[in-house]
mmCIF file of C-alpha atoms in Angstrom:
data_model
loop_
_atom_site.group_PDB
_atom_site.id
_atom_site.type_symbol
_atom_site.label_atom_id
_atom_site.label_comp_id
_atom_site.label_asym_id
_atom_site.label_seq_id
_atom_site.Cartn_x
_atom_site.Cartn_y
_atom_site.Cartn_z
ATOM 1 C CA MET L 226 103.621 38.440 127.542
ATOM 2 C CA ASN L 227 103.117 40.575 130.688
ATOM 3 C CA GLN L 228 101.789 38.828 133.772
ATOM 4 C CA VAL L 229 98.159 39.730 134.572
ATOM 5 C CA ASN L 230 97.327 40.259 138.246
ATOM 6 C CA CYS L 231 93.890 40.270 139.815
ATOM 7 C CA PRO L 232 92.586 43.818 140.462
ATOM 8 C CA VAL L 233 90.757 42.564 143.587
ATOM 9 C CA CYS L 234 93.330 40.520 145.523
ATOM 10 C CA GLY L 235 96.500 41.146 143.496
ATOM 11 C CA MET L 236 97.233 37.450 142.891
ATOM 12 C CA LYS L 237 98.387 36.071 139.538
ATOM 13 C CA CYS L 238 95.711 35.169 136.982
ATOM 14 C CA VAL L 239 95.646 32.277 134.551
ATOM 15 C CA LYS L 240 94.099 31.989 131.090
ATOM 16 C CA SER L 241 90.469 30.913 131.095
ATOM 17 C CA GLY L 242 89.222 30.683 127.515
ATOM 18 C CA LYS L 243 88.073 33.613 125.411
ATOM 19 C CA THR L 244 85.061 35.885 125.197
ATOM 20 C CA LYS L 245 82.574 35.962 122.301
ATOM 21 C CA ALA L 246 84.554 38.875 120.877
ATOM 22 C CA GLY L 247 87.709 36.768 120.857
ATOM 23 C CA SER L 248 89.456 38.541 123.744
ATOM 24 C CA GLN L 249 91.506 36.518 126.204
ATOM 25 C CA ARG L 250 89.692 35.834 129.477
ATOM 26 C CA TRP L 251 91.673 35.604 132.734
ATOM 27 C CA LEU L 252 90.737 33.889 135.994
ATOM 28 C CA CYS L 253 92.020 34.478 139.505
ATOM 29 C CA LYS L 254 92.167 31.116 141.333
ATOM 30 C CA ASN L 255 92.327 32.861 144.679
ATOM 31 C CA CYS L 256 89.105 34.909 144.583
ATOM 32 C CA LYS L 257 87.551 33.407 141.428
ATOM 33 C CA THR L 258 87.400 36.785 139.680
ATOM 34 C CA SER L 259 87.093 36.633 135.881
ATOM 35 C CA LEU L 260 88.326 39.517 133.767
ATOM 36 C CA THR L 261 89.753 40.602 130.430
ATOM 37 C CA HIS L 262 93.053 42.468 130.255
ATOM 38 C CA LYS L 263 93.621 45.294 127.816
ATOM 39 C CA ILE L 264 97.229 46.187 127.029
ATOM 40 C CA ASN L 265 97.993 49.902 127.412
ATOM 41 C CA ASN L 266 100.092 51.088 124.462
ATOM 42 C CA GLU L 267 100.066 54.790 125.343
ATOM 43 C CA SER L 268 103.723 54.787 126.428
ATOM 44 C CA LYS L 269 104.812 53.255 123.114
ATOM 45 C CA GLU L 270 102.656 55.712 121.180
ATOM 46 C CA LEU L 271 104.149 58.624 123.135
ATOM 47 C CA GLN L 272 107.651 57.401 122.296
ATOM 48 C CA ILE L 273 106.697 57.259 118.602
ATOM 49 C CA PHE L 274 105.334 60.802 118.876
ATOM 50 C CA LEU L 275 108.533 62.126 120.496
ATOM 51 C CA ASP L 276 110.774 60.323 117.976
ATOM 52 C CA TRP L 277 108.873 62.046 115.184
ATOM 53 C CA LEU L 278 108.875 65.435 116.924
ATOM 54 C CA PHE L 279 112.613 65.424 117.626
ATOM 55 C CA GLY L 280 113.495 63.846 114.275
ATOM 56 C CA LYS L 281 113.355 64.879 110.631
ATOM 57 C CA GLU L 282 110.777 62.422 109.330
ATOM 58 C CA SER L 283 107.810 63.936 107.498
ATOM 59 C CA GLN L 284 104.300 62.574 107.944
ATOM 60 C CA SER L 285 103.897 62.443 104.179
ATOM 61 C CA THR L 286 106.528 59.684 104.023
ATOM 62 C CA MET L 287 104.681 57.503 106.559
ATOM 63 C CA SER L 288 102.298 54.725 105.566
ATOM 64 C CA GLY L 289 98.896 56.156 104.711
ATOM 65 C CA GLU L 290 100.527 59.630 104.595
ATOM 66 C CA GLY L 291 100.540 59.723 108.386
ATOM 67 C CA ARG L 292 96.795 59.295 108.987
ATOM 68 C CA SER L 293 97.280 56.434 111.483
ATOM 69 C CA PHE L 294 100.116 58.332 113.158
ATOM 70 C CA ARG L 295 97.970 61.441 113.623
ATOM 71 C CA ARG L 296 95.048 59.434 114.973
ATOM 72 C CA LYS L 297 97.185 57.651 117.571
ATOM 73 C CA THR L 298 99.254 60.652 118.679
ATOM 74 C CA ALA L 299 96.728 63.517 118.543
ATOM 75 C CA LYS L 300 96.034 63.129 122.285
ATOM 76 C CA PHE L 301 99.631 64.014 123.146
ATOM 77 C CA TRP L 302 99.198 67.537 121.772
ATOM 78 C CA ASP L 303 96.810 68.134 124.711
ATOM 79 C CA ILE L 304 99.578 67.564 127.274
ATOM 80 C CA TRP L 305 101.573 70.467 128.710
ATOM 81 C CA ALA L 306 105.056 69.271 129.732
ATOM 82 C CA MET L 307 105.693 71.464 132.774
ATOM 83 C CA PRO L 308 109.152 72.269 134.185
ATOM 84 C CA PRO L 309 110.412 70.690 137.416
ATOM 85 C CA LYS L 310 111.460 72.604 140.505
ATOM 86 C CA ILE L 311 115.258 72.762 140.790
ATOM 87 C CA ALA L 312 116.458 72.710 144.403
ATOM 88 C CA GLU L 313 120.135 71.974 143.791
ATOM 89 C CA THR L 314 122.388 75.004 143.367
ATOM 90 C CA ARG L 315 124.385 75.276 140.122
ATOM 91 C CA ASP L 316 127.687 77.086 139.657
ATOM 92 C CA VAL L 317 126.632 78.780 136.423
ATOM 93 C CA VAL L 318 123.381 78.974 134.474
ATOM 94 C CA PHE L 319 122.499 80.488 131.103
ATOM 95 C CA LEU L 320 119.276 82.369 130.345
ATOM 96 C CA ASP L 321 117.780 83.461 127.054
ATOM 97 C CA GLY L 322 114.440 83.769 125.266
ATOM 98 C CA ILE L 323 113.310 82.334 121.933
ATOM 99 C CA TYR L 324 110.497 84.054 120.027
ATOM 100 C CA LEU L 325 108.044 81.745 118.271
ATOM 101 C CA SER L 326 105.888 84.589 116.955
ATOM 102 C CA ARG L 327 105.493 88.324 117.489
ATOM 103 C CA LYS L 328 103.645 87.775 120.774
ATOM 104 C CA ALA L 329 104.923 84.403 121.960
ATOM 105 C CA CYS L 330 108.280 84.040 123.670
ATOM 106 C CA VAL L 331 109.618 81.088 125.689
ATOM 107 C CA LEU L 332 112.223 82.026 128.292
ATOM 108 C CA ILE L 333 114.706 79.211 128.934
ATOM 109 C CA CYS L 334 117.241 78.542 131.685
ATOM 110 C CA CYS L 335 119.893 75.812 131.428
ATOM 111 C CA ASP L 336 123.219 74.695 132.833
ATOM 112 C CA GLU L 337 126.066 72.977 131.002
ATOM 113 C CA LYS L 338 124.097 69.733 130.545
ATOM 114 C CA HIS L 339 120.350 70.160 131.063
ATOM 115 C CA VAL L 340 117.418 72.495 130.639
ATOM 116 C CA LEU L 341 116.411 73.679 134.119
ATOM 117 C CA GLY L 342 113.277 75.702 133.411
ATOM 118 C CA TRP L 343 111.131 77.416 130.810
ATOM 119 C CA TYR L 344 108.339 79.972 130.885
ATOM 120 C CA LEU L 345 105.891 81.217 128.257
ATOM 121 C CA CYS L 346 105.227 84.952 127.948
ATOM 122 C CA ARG L 347 104.200 87.500 125.323
ATOM 123 C CA TYR L 348 107.532 89.329 125.518
ATOM 124 C CA GLU L 349 110.578 89.579 127.774
ATOM 125 C CA HIS L 350 109.876 91.560 130.951
ATOM 126 C CA ALA L 351 110.862 91.474 134.618
ATOM 127 C CA GLY L 352 107.734 89.627 135.794
ATOM 128 C CA ALA L 353 108.266 86.805 133.310
ATOM 129 C CA TRP L 354 111.932 86.439 134.242
ATOM 130 C CA ILE L 355 111.049 86.290 137.946
ATOM 131 C CA ALA L 356 108.414 83.614 137.284
ATOM 132 C CA LEU L 357 111.089 81.521 135.558
ATOM 133 C CA MET L 358 113.832 82.109 138.119
ATOM 134 C CA LYS L 359 111.828 81.549 141.312
ATOM 135 C CA ARG L 360 111.511 77.800 140.563
ATOM 136 C CA ILE L 361 115.285 77.393 140.260
ATOM 137 C CA ALA L 362 117.792 77.529 143.116
ATOM 138 C CA GLU L 363 120.001 80.615 143.049
ATOM 139 C CA PRO L 364 123.271 79.911 141.170
ATOM 140 C CA ARG L 365 126.639 81.518 141.753
ATOM 141 C CA MET L 366 126.924 83.004 138.252
ATOM 142 C CA VAL L 367 124.415 83.938 135.561
ATOM 143 C CA VAL L 368 125.165 84.521 131.872
ATOM 144 C CA SER L 369 122.587 86.338 129.732
ATOM 145 C CA ASP L 370 122.282 88.568 126.688
ATOM 146 C CA GLY L 371 120.683 91.402 128.679
ATOM 147 C CA GLY L 372 117.020 90.924 127.762
ATOM 148 C CA THR L 373 114.411 93.504 128.718
ATOM 149 C CA GLY L 374 113.766 93.545 132.470
ATOM 150 C CA PHE L 375 116.392 90.909 133.259
ATOM 151 C CA ALA L 376 118.570 93.087 135.488
ATOM 152 C CA LYS L 377 115.566 94.039 137.617
ATOM 153 C CA ALA L 378 114.432 90.427 137.916
ATOM 154 C CA LEU L 379 117.941 89.263 138.840
ATOM 155 C CA LYS L 380 118.158 91.685 141.768
ATOM 156 C CA LYS L 381 114.826 90.480 143.095
ATOM 157 C CA ALA L 382 115.007 86.712 142.459
ATOM 158 C CA TRP L 383 118.756 85.976 142.693
ATOM 159 C CA PRO L 384 120.316 88.947 144.536
ATOM 160 C CA LYS L 385 123.597 87.155 145.358
ATOM 161 C CA ALA L 386 124.296 85.734 141.896
ATOM 162 C CA LYS L 387 127.063 87.314 139.793
ATOM 163 C CA HIS L 388 125.898 88.543 136.386
ATOM 164 C CA GLN L 389 127.944 88.195 133.189
ATOM 165 C CA ARG L 390 126.702 89.923 130.041
ATOM 166 C CA CYS L 391 127.414 87.792 127.007
ATOM 167 C CA VAL L 392 130.481 89.403 125.417
ATOM 168 C CA PHE L 393 129.505 88.296 121.925
ATOM 169 C CA HIS L 394 126.080 89.975 122.278
ATOM 170 C CA VAL L 395 127.849 93.147 123.448
ATOM 171 C CA PHE L 396 129.949 93.056 120.282
ATOM 172 C CA CYS L 397 126.847 92.487 118.126
ATOM 173 C CA GLN L 398 125.003 95.370 119.802
ATOM 174 C CA VAL L 399 127.819 97.823 119.093
ATOM 175 C CA LYS L 400 128.072 96.454 115.562
ATOM 176 C CA ARG L 401 124.382 97.214 114.967
ATOM 177 C CA TYR L 402 124.967 100.815 116.000
ATOM 178 C CA ILE L 403 128.109 101.579 113.978
ATOM 179 C CA THR L 404 128.117 98.714 111.366
ATOM 180 C CA SER L 405 131.216 96.686 110.506
ATOM 181 C CA ARG L 406 132.463 99.417 108.119
ATOM 182 C CA PRO L 407 132.088 102.779 109.903
ATOM 183 C CA ASN L 408 132.472 105.946 107.842
ATOM 184 C CA THR L 409 134.272 107.873 110.580
ATOM 185 C CA ALA L 410 137.643 107.402 112.270
ATOM 186 C CA ALA L 411 135.959 107.315 115.695
ATOM 187 C CA GLY L 412 133.598 104.579 114.564
ATOM 188 C CA ALA L 413 136.408 102.539 113.000
ATOM 189 C CA GLU L 414 138.530 102.700 116.162
ATOM 190 C CA LEU L 415 135.563 101.799 118.350
ATOM 191 C CA TYR L 416 134.758 98.805 116.149
ATOM 192 C CA MET L 417 138.331 97.499 116.458
ATOM 193 C CA LEU L 418 138.215 98.167 120.197
ATOM 194 C CA VAL L 419 135.023 96.203 120.780
ATOM 195 C CA LYS L 420 136.298 93.439 118.500
ATOM 196 C CA ASP L 421 139.302 93.029 120.831
ATOM 197 C CA LEU L 422 136.811 92.529 123.664
ATOM 198 C CA LEU L 423 136.313 88.955 122.459
ATOM 199 C CA LYS L 424 140.009 88.126 122.971
ATOM 200 C CA ILE L 425 140.426 89.166 126.618
ATOM 201 C CA LYS L 426 141.533 86.261 128.841
ATOM 202 C CA SER L 427 142.963 87.880 131.985
ATOM 203 C CA LYS L 428 142.311 90.653 134.493
ATOM 204 C CA LYS L 429 145.319 92.604 133.256
ATOM 205 C CA GLU L 430 144.085 92.511 129.667
ATOM 206 C CA SER L 431 140.684 93.797 130.799
ATOM 207 C CA GLN L 432 142.314 96.751 132.598
ATOM 208 C CA ILE L 433 144.299 97.612 129.471
ATOM 209 C CA TRP L 434 141.083 97.441 127.410
ATOM 210 C CA VAL L 435 139.265 99.799 129.799
ATOM 211 C CA GLU L 436 142.156 102.276 129.572
ATOM 212 C CA ARG L 437 142.029 102.129 125.769
ATOM 213 C CA PHE L 438 138.285 102.774 125.863
ATOM 214 C CA ILE L 439 138.694 105.780 128.184
ATOM 215 C CA ASN L 440 141.430 107.188 125.949
ATOM 216 C CA TRP L 441 139.122 106.757 122.937
ATOM 217 C CA ILE L 442 136.432 108.805 124.715
ATOM 218 C CA LYS L 443 138.912 111.588 125.553
ATOM 219 C CA LYS L 444 140.312 111.611 122.018
ATOM 220 C CA TYR L 445 136.950 112.006 120.313
ATOM 221 C CA GLN L 446 135.099 113.978 123.013
ATOM 222 C CA ASP L 447 134.689 117.075 120.824
ATOM 223 C CA PHE L 448 133.625 114.896 117.892
ATOM 224 C CA LEU L 449 130.980 113.162 119.997
ATOM 225 C CA ASP L 450 129.685 116.488 121.362
ATOM 226 C CA GLU L 451 128.856 117.845 117.898
ATOM 227 C CA MET L 452 125.218 118.850 117.490
ATOM 228 C CA THR L 453 122.965 119.229 114.434
ATOM 229 C CA ILE L 454 119.825 121.336 114.105
ATOM 230 C CA ASP L 455 117.002 119.404 112.467
ATOM 231 C CA GLU L 456 114.062 120.634 110.364
ATOM 232 C CA ASN L 457 112.037 121.547 113.456
ATOM 233 C CA GLY L 458 114.807 123.758 114.816
ATOM 234 C CA LYS L 459 115.752 121.316 117.546
ATOM 235 C CA SER L 460 119.336 120.306 118.166
ATOM 236 C CA ARG L 461 120.336 116.667 118.373
ATOM 237 C CA PRO L 462 123.669 114.796 118.440
ATOM 238 C CA THR L 463 125.307 114.573 115.038
ATOM 239 C CA HIS L 464 126.796 111.141 115.703
ATOM 240 C CA GLU L 465 123.900 109.660 117.645
ATOM 241 C CA ARG L 466 124.560 106.012 116.811
ATOM 242 C CA ILE L 467 128.199 106.169 117.946
ATOM 243 C CA LEU L 468 127.014 107.801 121.185
ATOM 244 C CA LYS L 469 124.572 104.944 121.761
ATOM 245 C CA ALA L 470 127.368 102.422 121.311
ATOM 246 C CA GLU L 471 129.574 104.364 123.749
ATOM 247 C CA ARG L 472 126.817 104.612 126.376
ATOM 248 C CA SER L 473 126.019 100.908 126.137
ATOM 249 C CA LEU L 474 129.627 100.064 126.968
ATOM 250 C CA LEU L 475 129.796 102.643 129.770
ATOM 251 C CA LYS L 476 126.648 101.178 131.316
ATOM 252 C CA LEU L 477 128.127 97.683 131.398
ATOM 253 C CA LEU L 478 131.348 98.955 132.964
ATOM 254 C CA LYS L 479 129.355 100.843 135.585
ATOM 255 C CA GLU L 480 127.247 97.775 136.401
ATOM 256 C CA LYS L 481 130.414 95.593 136.480
ATOM 257 C CA THR L 482 128.851 92.903 134.281
ATOM 258 C CA LEU L 483 131.348 92.977 131.420
ATOM 259 C CA PHE L 484 134.253 91.096 133.047
ATOM 260 C CA THR L 485 132.569 88.937 135.674
ATOM 261 C CA TYR L 486 134.074 85.841 134.070
ATOM 262 C CA LEU L 487 137.528 87.079 135.149
ATOM 263 C CA ASP L 488 136.606 87.115 138.862
ATOM 264 C CA GLU L 489 139.312 85.133 140.667
ATOM 265 C CA ASN L 490 136.940 83.840 143.366
ATOM 266 C CA LEU L 491 134.758 82.243 140.691
ATOM 267 C CA LYS L 492 137.542 81.059 138.395
ATOM 268 C CA ASN L 493 139.188 79.092 141.194
ATOM 269 C CA ASP L 494 136.028 77.015 141.753
ATOM 270 C CA PHE L 495 134.669 76.404 138.249
ATOM 271 C CA SER L 496 134.979 77.338 134.593
ATOM 272 C CA THR L 497 133.546 80.830 134.045
ATOM 273 C CA PRO L 498 132.145 81.406 130.522
ATOM 274 C CA SER L 499 132.059 84.825 128.902
ATOM 275 C CA THR L 500 129.274 84.041 126.410
ATOM 276 C CA ASN L 501 125.944 82.214 126.472
ATOM 277 C CA ASN L 502 126.861 80.054 123.478
ATOM 278 C CA ARG L 503 125.671 77.038 125.495
ATOM 279 C CA ILE L 504 122.030 78.090 125.240
ATOM 280 C CA GLU L 505 122.284 79.768 121.836
ATOM 281 C CA GLY L 506 124.063 76.914 120.088
ATOM 282 C CA GLY L 507 123.008 73.963 122.205
ATOM 283 C CA ILE L 508 119.316 74.711 122.767
ATOM 284 C CA ASN L 509 117.889 77.585 120.718
ATOM 285 C CA SER L 510 119.484 76.392 117.474
ATOM 286 C CA ARG L 511 118.143 72.863 118.000
ATOM 287 C CA LEU L 512 114.676 74.193 118.799
ATOM 288 C CA ARG L 513 114.670 76.259 115.618
ATOM 289 C CA GLU L 514 115.823 73.211 113.651
ATOM 290 C CA MET L 515 112.983 71.135 115.131
ATOM 291 C CA LEU L 516 110.426 73.783 114.178
ATOM 292 C CA ARG L 517 111.872 74.039 110.659
ATOM 293 C CA ASN L 518 111.590 70.265 110.237
ATOM 294 C CA HIS L 519 107.897 70.475 111.124
ATOM 295 C CA ARG L 520 106.846 73.662 109.371
ATOM 296 C CA GLY L 521 103.147 74.375 109.380
ATOM 297 C CA LEU L 522 102.455 73.749 113.084
ATOM 298 C CA SER L 523 100.031 76.159 114.717
ATOM 299 C CA ILE L 524 101.486 78.587 117.259
ATOM 300 C CA GLU L 525 100.023 76.543 120.136
ATOM 301 C CA ARG L 526 101.648 73.348 118.870
ATOM 302 C CA ARG L 527 104.924 75.176 118.291
ATOM 303 C CA ILE L 528 104.873 76.201 121.950
ATOM 304 C CA LYS L 529 104.058 72.660 123.088
ATOM 305 C CA ALA L 530 106.814 71.258 120.872
ATOM 306 C CA VAL L 531 109.315 73.521 122.648
ATOM 307 C CA TYR L 532 107.880 72.411 126.000
ATOM 308 C CA TRP L 533 108.275 68.731 125.062
ATOM 309 C CA TRP L 534 111.880 69.218 123.935
ATOM 310 C CA CYS L 535 112.823 71.163 127.068
ATOM 311 C CA TYR L 536 111.210 68.640 129.409
ATOM 312 C CA MET L 537 112.824 65.603 127.793
ATOM 313 C CA HIS L 538 116.197 67.379 128.186
ATOM 314 C CA SER L 539 115.591 68.343 131.834
ATOM 315 C CA PRO L 540 117.722 66.742 134.607
ATOM 316 C CA GLU L 541 115.378 63.873 135.538
ATOM 317 C CA PRO L 542 112.359 63.491 133.229
ATOM 318 C CA LEU L 543 109.682 61.065 134.394
ATOM 319 C CA PRO L 544 109.058 57.766 132.595
ATOM 320 C CA LEU L 545 106.644 58.096 129.694
ATOM 321 C CA SER L 546 103.904 56.223 131.554
ATOM 322 C CA GLU L 547 104.177 58.661 134.484
ATOM 323 C CA ILE L 548 104.202 61.698 132.182
ATOM 324 C CA ILE L 549 100.817 60.678 130.780
ATOM 325 C CA LYS L 550 99.392 60.368 134.308
ATOM 326 C CA VAL L 551 100.974 63.431 135.929
ATOM 327 C CA MET L 552 101.253 66.219 133.350
ATOM 328 C CA PRO L 553 98.318 68.644 133.006
ATOM 329 C CA THR L 554 96.157 68.528 129.904
ATOM 330 C CA GLU L 555 93.928 71.017 128.128
ATOM 331 C CA GLN L 556 90.886 69.499 129.846
ATOM 332 C CA SER L 557 92.375 69.605 133.362
ATOM 333 C CA ILE L 558 93.523 73.210 132.969
ATOM 334 C CA THR L 559 90.122 74.229 131.590
ATOM 335 C CA SER L 560 88.333 72.629 134.551
ATOM 336 C CA ILE L 561 90.619 74.472 136.988
ATOM 337 C CA TYR L 562 89.824 77.823 135.361
ATOM 338 C CA GLN L 563 86.116 77.014 135.359
ATOM 339 C CA ARG L 564 86.193 76.309 139.095
ATOM 340 C CA MET L 565 88.106 79.536 139.686
ATOM 341 C CA ASN L 566 85.578 81.527 137.632
ATOM 342 C CA GLU L 567 82.662 79.941 139.502
ATOM 343 C CA LYS L 568 84.283 80.819 142.806
ATOM 344 C CA ASN L 569 84.831 84.430 141.675
ATOM 345 C CA ARG L 570 81.208 84.715 140.536
ATOM 346 C CA LEU L 571 80.029 83.359 143.906
ATOM 347 C CA GLU L 572 82.204 85.808 145.817
ATOM 348 C CA LYS L 573 80.909 88.709 143.706
ATOM 349 C CA SER L 574 77.288 87.679 144.308
ATOM 350 C CA LEU L 575 77.898 87.466 148.065
ATOM 351 C CA SER L 576 79.522 90.890 148.126
ATOM 352 C CA ILE L 577 76.251 92.391 146.854
ATOM 353 C CA TRP L 578 74.635 91.537 150.196
ATOM 354 C CA GLY L 579 77.424 92.899 152.328
ATOM 355 C CA ASP L 580 79.535 90.469 154.326
ATOM 356 C CA ALA L 581 76.746 87.872 154.055
ATOM 357 C CA ILE L 582 77.794 86.251 157.340
ATOM 358 C CA VAL L 583 80.004 87.048 160.298
ATOM 359 C CA TRP L 584 81.930 84.034 161.548
ATOM 360 C CA SER L 585 82.104 85.265 165.157
ATOM 361 C CA ASP L 586 78.294 85.477 165.380
ATOM 362 C CA LEU L 587 77.958 81.715 164.915
ATOM 363 C CA HIS L 588 81.171 80.692 166.673
ATOM 364 C CA ASN L 589 81.229 82.617 169.929
ATOM 365 C CA VAL L 590 84.328 81.955 171.989
ATOM 366 C CA ASP L 591 82.577 82.973 175.227
ATOM 367 C CA ARG L 592 81.954 79.758 177.177
ATOM 368 C CA THR L 593 79.163 81.423 179.260
ATOM 369 C CA PHE L 594 76.897 81.853 176.255
ATOM 370 C CA ASP L 595 73.692 79.875 176.832
ATOM 371 C CA GLY L 596 71.607 80.711 173.801
ATOM 372 C CA TRP L 597 70.170 83.384 171.587
ATOM 373 C CA ASP L 598 68.221 86.303 173.064
#
């Protein structure tokens, strides 16, 4: 049994009979304080909650169909597990977003071992990416799938970091445009060309691939320039989808984000990945599995489940007892917003009467001032 210490003087207490309710009474011999000690089981209950959340067990298989479990763990759904601030620079980080509904996306950043940060937004945009990235030290290399607004955010938040577009996502993007079985010779050659992109391992191979791509453009230039007049009398490209695939590749070559993983300065210091399989296979797939195991959660609880998983896989998560004390809850966040709203209402009411008060009128810096006129 845990030792009970006196809350007044901190000395050890000894047993001193029991109360009428049957609880153990404790006595401090030093200051003669009598008290009862209640064991705090919140840490154990939180561990039970996390074991269920990260596992496959259904509440229907629990004793009482999970009623006791829900009663004891309901309070943990009020906690928001917030990300830490990462001050140590990483060699390479991976960024991606996972959509939990049409208007709920969690952006995630990780390295080879841990989740470094996460941010909730309605959709991927530059402001959301910046909010995620500004709490993490700038890495040397970033791998992403090219989400909306990411390039803009990268220039602003991590201007010195090298950007690598995930090669597999590049292949999938071109595949969406021209399909895996193109009906034209140009489409078939482009599909084989972009498929070879996944096999490039050296700088020389990348140069050969670029030459092949340029030769493909020259070979089918007239084919790509063909125009069709639609029902409204307007002309538009005949092979629009192939053109989109071509332009997507040209953009990456222009931005120099297609072969960053072959940079000799980076390769000499650490392993440079060409894909973001680490976050897709190691994090997003496990998050989706967790949500499938607990189908039926509301969107808010789905978000909090992702937060819990990310925090417990962060570099140095706090002990469970500290998490309960430190992490914000629904009530604490609500009180903060209420105080902010009250302050805004007060400032608006004061603005009705002009400046309300001038600080210099009551705090005159002139030492010769004797009094009011």
